[in-house]
Tab-separated table of C-alpha atoms and ligand atoms in Angstrom:
chain	number	residue	atom	x	y	z
A	22	MET	CA	4.626	135.110	-7.645
A	23	ALA	CA	2.184	133.782	-5.055
A	24	GLU	CA	-0.011	136.115	-2.967
A	25	ALA	CA	1.563	137.291	0.315
A	26	VAL	CA	-0.274	135.691	3.240
A	27	LYS	CA	-1.517	138.388	5.622
A	28	ILE	CA	-0.833	137.426	9.225
A	29	TYR	CA	-2.511	140.443	10.812
A	30	ASP	CA	-5.556	142.386	9.722
A	31	GLY	CA	-5.170	145.431	12.017
A	32	ALA	CA	-3.141	148.593	11.448
A	33	ILE	CA	0.620	148.304	11.746
A	34	ASN	CA	2.011	150.536	14.485
A	35	LYS	CA	5.262	151.608	12.909
A	36	GLY	CA	7.615	152.492	15.756
A	37	LEU	CA	5.033	150.896	18.121
A	38	GLU	CA	3.353	154.298	18.493
A	39	GLY	CA	0.551	154.106	21.048
A	40	VAL	CA	1.215	150.416	21.780
A	41	VAL	CA	1.087	149.490	25.463
A	42	ALA	CA	3.657	146.701	25.754
A	43	CYS	CA	3.646	146.042	29.513
A	44	THR	CA	2.478	147.322	32.851
A	45	THR	CA	4.947	149.392	34.853
A	46	SER	CA	4.979	151.220	38.171
A	47	ILE	CA	8.376	152.956	37.817
A	48	SER	CA	7.545	156.195	36.017
A	49	SER	CA	4.470	157.571	34.296
A	50	ILE	CA	3.695	160.252	31.721
A	51	VAL	CA	0.241	161.839	31.610
A	52	ASP	CA	0.046	164.821	29.248
A	53	THR	CA	2.852	167.082	30.548
A	54	THR	CA	3.196	165.409	33.949
A	55	LEU	CA	6.093	163.041	34.541
A	56	CYS	CA	6.144	161.115	37.817
A	57	TYR	CA	8.693	158.778	39.377
A	58	ARG	CA	6.790	156.226	41.463
A	59	GLY	CA	3.925	158.729	41.829
A	60	TYR	CA	5.994	161.838	42.703
A	61	THR	CA	6.114	164.645	40.127
A	62	ILE	CA	9.497	165.354	38.544
A	63	GLU	CA	9.245	168.985	39.718
A	64	ASP	CA	8.852	167.845	43.345
A	65	ILE	CA	11.673	165.303	43.100
A	66	ALA	CA	14.056	167.665	41.261
A	67	ALA	CA	13.510	170.420	43.825
A	68	ASN	CA	13.779	168.304	46.963
A	69	SER	CA	15.587	165.004	46.382
A	70	ASN	CA	19.034	163.800	45.325
A	71	PHE	CA	20.197	161.211	42.797
A	72	GLU	CA	21.014	158.514	45.377
A	73	GLU	CA	17.530	158.794	46.885
A	74	VAL	CA	16.008	158.663	43.390
A	75	CYS	CA	17.870	155.401	42.660
A	76	TRP	CA	16.393	153.893	45.825
A	77	LEU	CA	12.949	155.205	44.900
A	78	LEU	CA	13.127	153.739	41.387
A	79	TRP	CA	14.333	150.341	42.616
A	80	ASN	CA	12.131	150.026	45.688
A	81	GLY	CA	8.932	151.894	44.888
A	82	GLN	CA	9.038	154.267	47.858
A	83	LEU	CA	11.261	156.941	49.360
A	84	PRO	CA	13.850	155.556	51.798
A	85	ASN	CA	13.789	156.378	55.489
A	86	LYS	CA	16.953	157.794	57.075
A	87	SER	CA	18.618	154.490	57.900
A	88	GLU	CA	17.658	152.919	54.554
A	89	LEU	CA	19.215	155.883	52.725
A	90	GLU	CA	22.363	155.784	54.842
A	91	GLY	CA	22.745	152.027	54.240
A	92	PHE	CA	22.126	152.477	50.522
A	93	LYS	CA	24.692	155.274	50.206
A	94	LYS	CA	27.212	153.099	52.038
A	95	ASN	CA	26.583	150.235	49.602
A	96	LEU	CA	26.937	152.609	46.647
A	97	LYS	CA	30.247	153.873	48.039
A	98	ASN	CA	31.537	150.320	48.482
A	99	ALA	CA	30.543	149.584	44.901
A	100	MET	CA	32.498	152.609	43.600
A	101	HIS	CA	35.490	150.528	42.731
A	102	LEU	CA	36.784	149.212	39.400
A	103	PRO	CA	39.071	146.152	39.634
A	104	ALA	CA	42.656	147.183	38.814
A	105	ASP	CA	43.080	144.561	36.065
A	106	LEU	CA	39.816	145.747	34.450
A	107	VAL	CA	41.083	149.363	34.491
A	108	GLU	CA	44.320	148.143	32.902
A	109	GLN	CA	42.388	146.437	30.064
A	110	LEU	CA	39.995	149.388	29.623
A	111	ALA	CA	42.930	151.785	29.340
A	112	LYS	CA	44.082	149.794	26.291
A	113	LEU	CA	40.818	150.328	24.370
A	114	PRO	CA	41.062	152.867	21.543
A	115	THR	CA	39.766	156.321	22.488
A	116	ASN	CA	39.509	157.645	18.936
A	117	THR	CA	35.959	156.254	18.827
A	118	HIS	CA	32.709	157.830	19.979
A	119	PRO	CA	32.647	157.696	23.815
A	120	MET	CA	29.285	155.881	23.656
A	121	ALA	CA	30.915	153.097	21.619
A	122	TRP	CA	33.681	152.921	24.224
A	123	LEU	CA	31.136	152.932	27.076
A	124	ARG	CA	29.111	150.142	25.436
A	125	THR	CA	32.245	147.996	25.199
A	126	ALA	CA	33.489	148.932	28.682
A	127	THR	CA	30.114	148.059	30.255
A	128	SER	CA	30.174	144.713	28.513
A	129	MET	CA	33.704	144.106	29.825
A	130	MET	CA	32.599	145.107	33.325
A	131	GLY	CA	30.090	142.251	33.114
A	132	MET	CA	32.925	139.823	32.315
A	133	TRP	CA	34.672	140.908	35.513
A	134	ASP	CA	31.554	140.521	37.698
A	135	LYS	CA	31.358	137.128	39.415
A	136	GLU	CA	27.568	137.459	39.759
A	137	THR	CA	26.870	138.140	36.061
A	138	GLU	CA	25.304	134.748	35.390
A	139	ASP	CA	23.353	134.673	38.679
A	140	ASN	CA	19.865	135.880	37.744
A	141	SER	CA	18.440	135.813	41.278
A	142	GLU	CA	16.772	139.039	42.415
A	143	GLU	CA	19.385	139.503	45.128
A	144	ALA	CA	22.283	139.235	42.649
A	145	ASN	CA	20.497	141.526	40.190
A	146	ARG	CA	20.120	144.181	42.890
A	147	HIS	CA	23.855	143.907	43.667
A	148	LYS	CA	24.648	144.318	39.975
A	149	SER	CA	22.261	147.288	39.633
A	150	LEU	CA	24.151	148.956	42.442
A	151	ARG	CA	27.522	148.251	40.839
A	152	LEU	CA	26.381	149.384	37.387
A	153	THR	CA	25.027	152.655	38.793
A	154	ALA	CA	28.025	153.313	41.052
A	155	ARG	CA	30.488	152.604	38.224
A	156	MET	CA	28.946	154.059	35.061
A	157	GLY	CA	30.314	157.525	35.881
A	158	MET	CA	33.702	156.002	36.712
A	159	LEU	CA	33.828	154.462	33.241
A	160	VAL	CA	32.959	157.731	31.501
A	161	ALA	CA	35.570	159.617	33.552
A	162	LEU	CA	38.160	156.930	32.832
A	163	PHE	CA	37.514	157.279	29.097
A	164	LYS	CA	38.068	161.038	29.228
A	165	ARG	CA	41.217	160.756	31.357
A	166	VAL	CA	42.751	158.061	29.117
A	167	ARG	CA	41.933	160.096	26.002
A	168	GLU	CA	43.720	163.072	27.523
A	169	GLY	CA	46.713	160.938	28.488
A	170	LYS	CA	46.014	161.556	32.174
A	171	SER	CA	45.880	159.108	35.059
A	172	PHE	CA	42.611	157.805	36.493
A	173	VAL	CA	41.296	159.754	39.485
A	174	GLN	CA	40.012	157.475	42.258
A	175	PRO	CA	36.605	158.524	43.654
A	176	ASN	CA	36.162	159.918	47.138
A	177	PRO	CA	33.777	157.416	48.774
A	178	ASP	CA	32.462	160.046	51.186
A	179	LYS	CA	30.990	162.098	48.378
A	180	SER	CA	27.936	161.728	46.126
A	181	ILE	CA	27.789	160.259	42.624
A	182	ALA	CA	27.382	163.798	41.197
A	183	TRP	CA	30.391	165.166	43.142
A	184	ASN	CA	32.538	162.199	42.216
A	185	PHE	CA	31.668	162.281	38.536
A	186	LEU	CA	32.820	165.902	38.180
A	187	TYR	CA	35.867	165.195	40.334
A	188	MET	CA	36.952	162.106	38.386
A	189	LEU	CA	36.286	163.848	35.063
A	190	ASN	CA	38.392	166.940	35.785
A	191	GLY	CA	40.744	165.856	38.564
A	192	ILE	CA	39.795	168.846	40.742
A	193	GLU	CA	37.211	169.124	43.502
A	194	PRO	CA	34.023	170.599	41.989
A	195	ASP	CA	32.277	173.606	43.511
A	196	SER	CA	29.034	172.947	45.331
A	197	GLU	CA	26.805	174.874	42.892
A	198	MET	CA	28.048	172.756	39.973
A	199	VAL	CA	27.482	169.598	42.011
A	200	ASP	CA	23.895	170.675	42.788
A	201	ILE	CA	23.205	171.473	39.138
A	202	PHE	CA	24.704	168.186	37.995
A	203	ASP	CA	22.779	166.236	40.636
A	204	THR	CA	19.542	167.804	39.341
A	205	CYS	CA	20.528	166.775	35.793
A	206	LEU	CA	21.037	163.200	37.019
A	207	ILE	CA	17.589	163.245	38.658
A	208	LEU	CA	15.899	164.627	35.528
A	209	HIS	CA	17.420	161.941	33.272
A	210	ALA	CA	16.984	158.945	35.591
A	211	ASP	CA	13.881	157.375	34.076
A	212	HIS	CA	11.247	157.969	31.461
A	213	GLU	CA	8.704	155.173	31.147
A	214	LEU	CA	9.065	152.960	28.057
A	215	ASN	CA	11.591	155.069	26.123
A	216	CYS	CA	13.678	153.485	23.360
A	217	SER	CA	16.644	152.470	25.557
A	218	ALA	CA	14.567	151.208	28.525
A	219	PHE	CA	12.476	149.183	26.089
A	220	SER	CA	15.666	147.768	24.504
A	221	ALA	CA	16.853	146.776	27.980
A	222	ARG	CA	13.518	145.111	28.708
A	223	VAL	CA	13.484	143.262	25.372
A	224	THR	CA	16.939	141.807	26.102
A	225	ALA	CA	16.016	141.003	29.721
A	226	SER	CA	12.828	139.288	28.513
A	227	SER	CA	14.902	136.446	27.046
A	228	LEU	CA	16.246	136.047	30.619
A	229	SER	CA	19.642	137.207	29.467
A	230	ASP	CA	21.801	138.846	32.153
A	231	ILE	CA	21.504	142.446	33.364
A	232	TYR	CA	24.818	143.531	31.761
A	233	SER	CA	23.611	142.357	28.346
A	234	ALA	CA	20.377	144.288	28.859
A	235	VAL	CA	22.234	147.480	29.872
A	236	VAL	CA	24.592	147.135	26.898
A	237	SER	CA	21.514	146.949	24.614
A	238	ALA	CA	20.201	150.103	26.271
A	239	ILE	CA	23.492	151.986	25.802
A	240	GLY	CA	23.403	151.084	22.114
A	241	ALA	CA	19.863	152.485	21.810
A	242	LEU	CA	20.662	155.650	23.786
A	243	LYS	CA	23.593	156.428	21.478
A	244	GLY	CA	21.371	157.255	18.487
A	245	PRO	CA	20.640	160.909	17.578
A	246	LEU	CA	16.871	160.362	17.723
A	247	HIS	CA	17.216	159.388	21.396
A	248	GLY	CA	20.002	160.323	23.857
A	249	GLY	CA	22.468	161.279	21.124
A	250	ALA	CA	20.369	164.399	20.450
A	251	ASN	CA	21.983	166.411	23.290
A	252	GLU	CA	25.372	166.303	21.546
A	253	GLN	CA	23.742	167.234	18.231
A	254	VAL	CA	22.054	170.263	19.842
A	255	ILE	CA	25.345	171.856	20.881
A	256	LEU	CA	26.870	171.121	17.454
A	257	MET	CA	23.836	172.822	15.912
A	258	LEU	CA	24.203	175.917	18.149
A	259	GLN	CA	27.892	176.098	17.241
A	260	GLU	CA	27.077	175.757	13.545
A	261	ILE	CA	24.541	178.613	13.842
A	262	GLY	CA	27.253	180.712	15.440
A	263	GLY	CA	25.321	183.644	16.941
A	264	MET	CA	22.027	185.436	17.473
A	265	ASP	CA	22.410	187.398	14.217
A	266	LYS	CA	22.316	184.144	12.224
A	267	VAL	CA	19.762	182.094	14.119
A	268	ASP	CA	16.664	183.229	12.218
A	269	SER	CA	18.077	182.628	8.727
A	270	TRP	CA	19.628	179.334	9.856
A	271	LEU	CA	16.282	178.035	11.112
A	272	THR	CA	14.371	179.247	8.044
A	273	ASP	CA	16.833	177.427	5.765
A	274	ALA	CA	16.883	174.294	7.919
A	275	LEU	CA	13.087	174.033	7.942
A	276	ALA	CA	12.929	174.718	4.199
A	277	GLU	CA	15.358	171.821	3.701
A	278	LYS	CA	13.073	169.692	5.950
A	279	LYS	CA	15.898	169.125	8.424
A	280	LYS	CA	15.102	167.687	11.841
A	281	ILE	CA	15.930	170.281	14.485
A	282	MET	CA	17.662	168.386	17.241
A	283	GLY	CA	16.179	168.592	20.725
A	284	PHE	CA	12.626	169.210	19.460
A	285	GLY	CA	9.629	166.928	19.291
A	286	HIS	CA	8.679	163.889	21.295
A	287	ARG	CA	6.747	160.696	20.678
A	288	VAL	CA	4.690	161.090	23.856
A	289	TYR	CA	4.776	164.746	24.957
A	290	LYS	CA	2.792	166.842	22.517
A	291	ASN	CA	2.259	169.765	24.910
A	292	GLY	CA	5.775	170.047	26.304
A	293	ASP	CA	8.360	168.065	28.234
A	294	PRO	CA	8.386	169.104	31.925
A	295	ARG	CA	12.118	168.333	32.174
A	296	ALA	CA	12.863	170.870	29.425
A	297	LYS	CA	11.145	173.606	31.468
A	298	ILE	CA	13.411	172.931	34.460
A	299	LEU	CA	16.509	172.680	32.267
A	300	SER	CA	15.610	175.907	30.444
A	301	GLN	CA	15.791	177.837	33.744
A	302	MET	CA	19.084	176.136	34.614
A	303	SER	CA	20.476	176.972	31.162
A	304	GLU	CA	19.494	180.638	31.437
A	305	ARG	CA	21.207	180.981	34.822
A	306	LEU	CA	24.301	178.936	34.067
A	307	THR	CA	25.102	180.235	30.568
A	308	LYS	CA	24.991	183.786	31.969
A	309	LYS	CA	27.162	182.885	34.970
A	310	MET	CA	29.758	181.077	32.853
A	311	GLY	CA	29.955	183.817	30.219
A	312	HIS	CA	28.057	182.085	27.371
A	313	PRO	CA	24.647	183.825	27.446
A	314	GLU	CA	24.352	183.529	23.653
A	315	TYR	CA	23.906	179.760	23.980
A	316	TYR	CA	20.725	180.293	25.991
A	317	GLN	CA	19.600	183.197	23.799
A	318	MET	CA	19.940	181.133	20.600
A	319	SER	CA	18.202	178.198	22.288
A	320	LYS	CA	15.321	180.363	23.479
A	321	TYR	CA	14.910	181.891	20.012
A	322	LEU	CA	14.760	178.426	18.430
A	323	ASP	CA	12.335	177.293	21.142
A	324	ASP	CA	9.917	180.201	20.554
A	325	LYS	CA	10.130	180.015	16.772
A	326	MET	CA	9.770	176.221	16.564
A	327	GLN	CA	6.729	176.432	18.776
A	328	ALA	CA	5.147	179.262	16.780
A	329	ASP	CA	5.948	177.947	13.300
A	330	LYS	CA	5.895	174.143	13.733
A	331	GLY	CA	4.037	173.554	17.000
A	332	LEU	CA	7.080	171.590	18.221
A	333	LEU	CA	8.410	171.937	21.758
A	334	PRO	CA	11.850	171.218	23.203
A	335	ASN	CA	12.574	167.860	24.820
A	336	VAL	CA	15.006	166.980	27.631
A	337	ASP	CA	18.008	167.058	25.287
A	338	PHE	CA	17.539	170.651	24.132
A	339	TYR	CA	18.473	172.777	27.153
A	340	SER	CA	20.629	170.103	28.823
A	341	ALA	CA	23.115	170.715	25.984
A	342	SER	CA	23.805	174.357	26.971
A	343	VAL	CA	23.846	173.372	30.654
A	344	TYR	CA	26.577	170.744	30.093
A	345	PHE	CA	28.449	173.079	27.737
A	346	SER	CA	28.485	175.791	30.420
A	347	MET	CA	29.855	173.259	32.892
A	348	GLY	CA	32.854	172.803	30.586
A	349	ILE	CA	31.983	169.197	29.716
A	350	PRO	CA	33.292	168.056	26.297
A	351	THR	CA	30.492	167.805	23.726
A	352	ASP	CA	30.902	164.100	23.014
A	353	ILE	CA	30.579	163.304	26.729
A	354	PHE	CA	26.989	164.669	26.847
A	355	THR	CA	25.320	161.393	25.834
A	356	PRO	CA	27.519	159.269	28.132
A	357	ILE	CA	26.329	161.555	30.977
A	358	PHE	CA	22.784	160.580	30.058
A	359	ALA	CA	23.837	156.933	30.569
A	360	VAL	CA	25.438	157.772	33.956
A	361	SER	CA	21.960	158.727	35.158
A	362	ARG	CA	19.661	156.535	33.032
A	363	VAL	CA	21.414	153.338	34.106
A	364	SER	CA	19.365	153.656	37.322
A	365	GLY	CA	16.117	153.622	35.331
A	366	TRP	CA	17.317	150.806	33.058
A	367	CYS	CA	18.084	148.671	36.123
A	368	ALA	CA	14.634	149.432	37.579
A	369	HIS	CA	13.032	148.339	34.285
A	370	ILE	CA	15.143	145.195	34.049
A	371	LEU	CA	14.240	144.220	37.632
A	372	GLU	CA	10.560	144.875	36.874
A	373	GLN	CA	10.774	142.856	33.654
A	374	TYR	CA	12.336	139.845	35.409
A	375	SER	CA	9.680	140.015	38.139
A	376	ASN	CA	6.793	139.665	35.667
A	377	ASN	CA	8.388	138.299	32.528
A	378	ARG	CA	7.095	137.270	29.158
A	379	ILE	CA	9.487	137.250	26.217
A	380	TYR	CA	8.943	140.119	23.716
A	381	ARG	CA	8.279	138.611	20.344
A	382	PRO	CA	6.146	140.760	17.995
A	383	ARG	CA	5.428	139.944	14.367
A	384	GLY	CA	6.403	141.665	11.127
A	385	GLU	CA	4.015	141.985	8.201
A	386	TRP	CA	5.649	140.270	5.199
A	387	VAL	CA	5.852	142.564	2.154
A	388	GLY	CA	8.572	140.736	0.192
A	389	PRO	CA	8.207	138.192	-2.632
A	390	THR	CA	6.884	134.694	-1.986
A	391	GLY	CA	7.051	131.325	-3.758
A	392	LEU	CA	10.598	131.778	-5.095
A	393	LYS	CA	12.591	128.705	-6.084
A	394	TYR	CA	16.303	128.373	-5.340
A	395	LYS	CA	18.531	128.744	-8.435
A	396	PRO	CA	22.066	127.314	-8.538
A	397	ILE	CA	24.655	130.118	-8.631
A	398	ASP	CA	25.607	129.537	-12.290
A	399	ALA	CA	21.977	129.978	-13.336
A	400	ARG	CA	21.444	133.426	-11.671
B	510	LIG	N1	12.426	168.997	13.732
B	510	LIG	C1	11.617	169.180	12.662
B	510	LIG	N2	10.475	168.484	12.458
B	510	LIG	C2	10.171	167.546	13.378
B	510	LIG	C3	10.961	167.294	14.511
B	510	LIG	C4	12.121	168.069	14.663
B	510	LIG	N3	12.918	167.885	15.712
B	510	LIG	N4	10.389	166.334	15.244
B	510	LIG	C5	9.292	165.967	14.605
B	510	LIG	N5	9.145	166.699	13.470
B	510	LIG	C6	8.062	166.601	12.501
B	510	LIG	C7	8.319	165.411	11.583
B	510	LIG	O1	9.071	165.758	10.457
B	510	LIG	C8	6.913	164.979	11.263
B	510	LIG	O2	6.410	165.849	10.302
B	510	LIG	P1	5.468	165.302	9.108
B	510	LIG	O3	4.249	164.740	9.807
B	510	LIG	O4	5.207	166.514	8.285
B	510	LIG	O5	6.263	164.246	8.410
B	510	LIG	C9	6.152	165.236	12.549
B	510	LIG	O6	6.853	166.282	13.198
B	510	LIG	C10	6.072	164.009	13.459
B	510	LIG	O7	7.436	163.580	13.725
B	510	LIG	P2	7.928	162.099	13.834
B	510	LIG	O8	9.373	162.040	13.506
B	510	LIG	O9	7.001	161.178	13.066
B	510	LIG	O10	7.693	161.849	15.377
B	510	LIG	P3	8.160	160.582	16.173
B	510	LIG	O11	7.233	160.451	17.315
B	510	LIG	O12	8.337	159.401	15.275
B	510	LIG	O13	9.628	160.985	16.657
B	510	LIG	C11	11.337	162.135	17.749
B	510	LIG	C12	9.903	161.629	17.855
B	510	LIG	C13	12.262	161.000	17.321
B	510	LIG	C14	11.782	162.630	19.116
B	510	LIG	C15	11.396	163.290	16.724
B	510	LIG	O14	10.616	164.360	17.183
B	510	LIG	C16	12.819	163.746	16.424
B	510	LIG	O15	13.471	163.153	15.571
B	510	LIG	N6	13.325	164.794	17.151
B	510	LIG	C17	14.686	165.227	16.985
B	510	LIG	C18	15.642	164.311	17.720
B	510	LIG	C19	15.531	164.472	19.218
B	510	LIG	O16	15.520	165.566	19.752
B	510	LIG	N7	15.504	163.334	19.920
B	510	LIG	C20	15.469	163.295	21.389
B	510	LIG	C21	14.120	162.887	21.880
B	510	LIG	S1	14.047	162.889	23.653
B	510	LIG	C22	14.893	161.514	24.083
B	510	LIG	O17	14.877	160.512	23.421
B	510	LIG	C23	15.710	161.557	25.251
């Protein structure tokens, strides 16, 4: 066997750890500080709303009054799924994971969009608006179809957060739940070069269309090491079953070298600022909705993981008990992430198109070389 030819003499960054792949001005992470376009997440979460955040992510600055009003009007107009698309979507099987359904439904939505193949900036902004206005409609449609219920049309005078809860449950949501959900949408909207945003950018870098890039991102978000972790967290809390079992459960899990879902992060080593905000929301909401043990178990795991392993919770950890307290089905948690993150994906795709170079890294060859083809009868 011939010697493998080395194509690269530096260290291989498995998982691209520490690699800076592009410049970006959408969101930044410095130690424990996350900013959207220069504003801290704490400031934005306390004072803004999801619609304004979408504008901020796509335009680089906060909108003035008339810009925001115009943008909300455009979002409302985009909150519409063509009837024949709804008819086809309602025929898709619902005995799959909702993220698989959402991936397919988003791809189908692209087939129904007349501007899909128009890669001008103007058309891509229209499509970003439609994708963001409709992602929640798709998730709600999935849940309604699965329950054998009819699709609830959105109320165009209300926000994306209000409408999502309304379409999901078929009843008008109370204002506190809407505020909490809106904050969740803000907290999940963007996060620098995370796995799904990077997937979207890689697909966009071939100058493929925005729907293809968002479908790539949904596929990446689905995995349990990324957005899929929020669903796994609630399953873990349910498996633990109560405060009296949490300590022995964690001791056994760590002894078995299990990954504890909702902990650790590639970039944050001193804590995820979104988890701090969500922890307070979880404490308040679990108590209010009669499930305080979900927060108590979470807090115990948080303290113990930090003390014993030096690992801190990420965004998925406390969002799980928040969504659970809101009565959202467990397997809808990750689709909710997509309802918000689609705004960040679109911002990244627009940024990628505006300063594009195709992503094409190399792989270090470690397989055999110099082999000669053998006819099948001689193998
Ligand atoms: N539970 C137990 N140990 C962990 C965890 C965890 N959740 N996370 C990291 N570790 C340990 C690893 O086993 C490893 O230990 P070792 O050095 O002794 O082998 C060390 O910490 C470093 O972990 P890596 O997996 O190498 O870290 P990486 O940066 O590759 O992965 C990730 C980050 C994927 C988030 C990881 O921490 C993890 O799998 N967490 C659980 C899943 C999760 O919560 N994902 C959501 C992340 S946030 C988001 O994507 C929205």
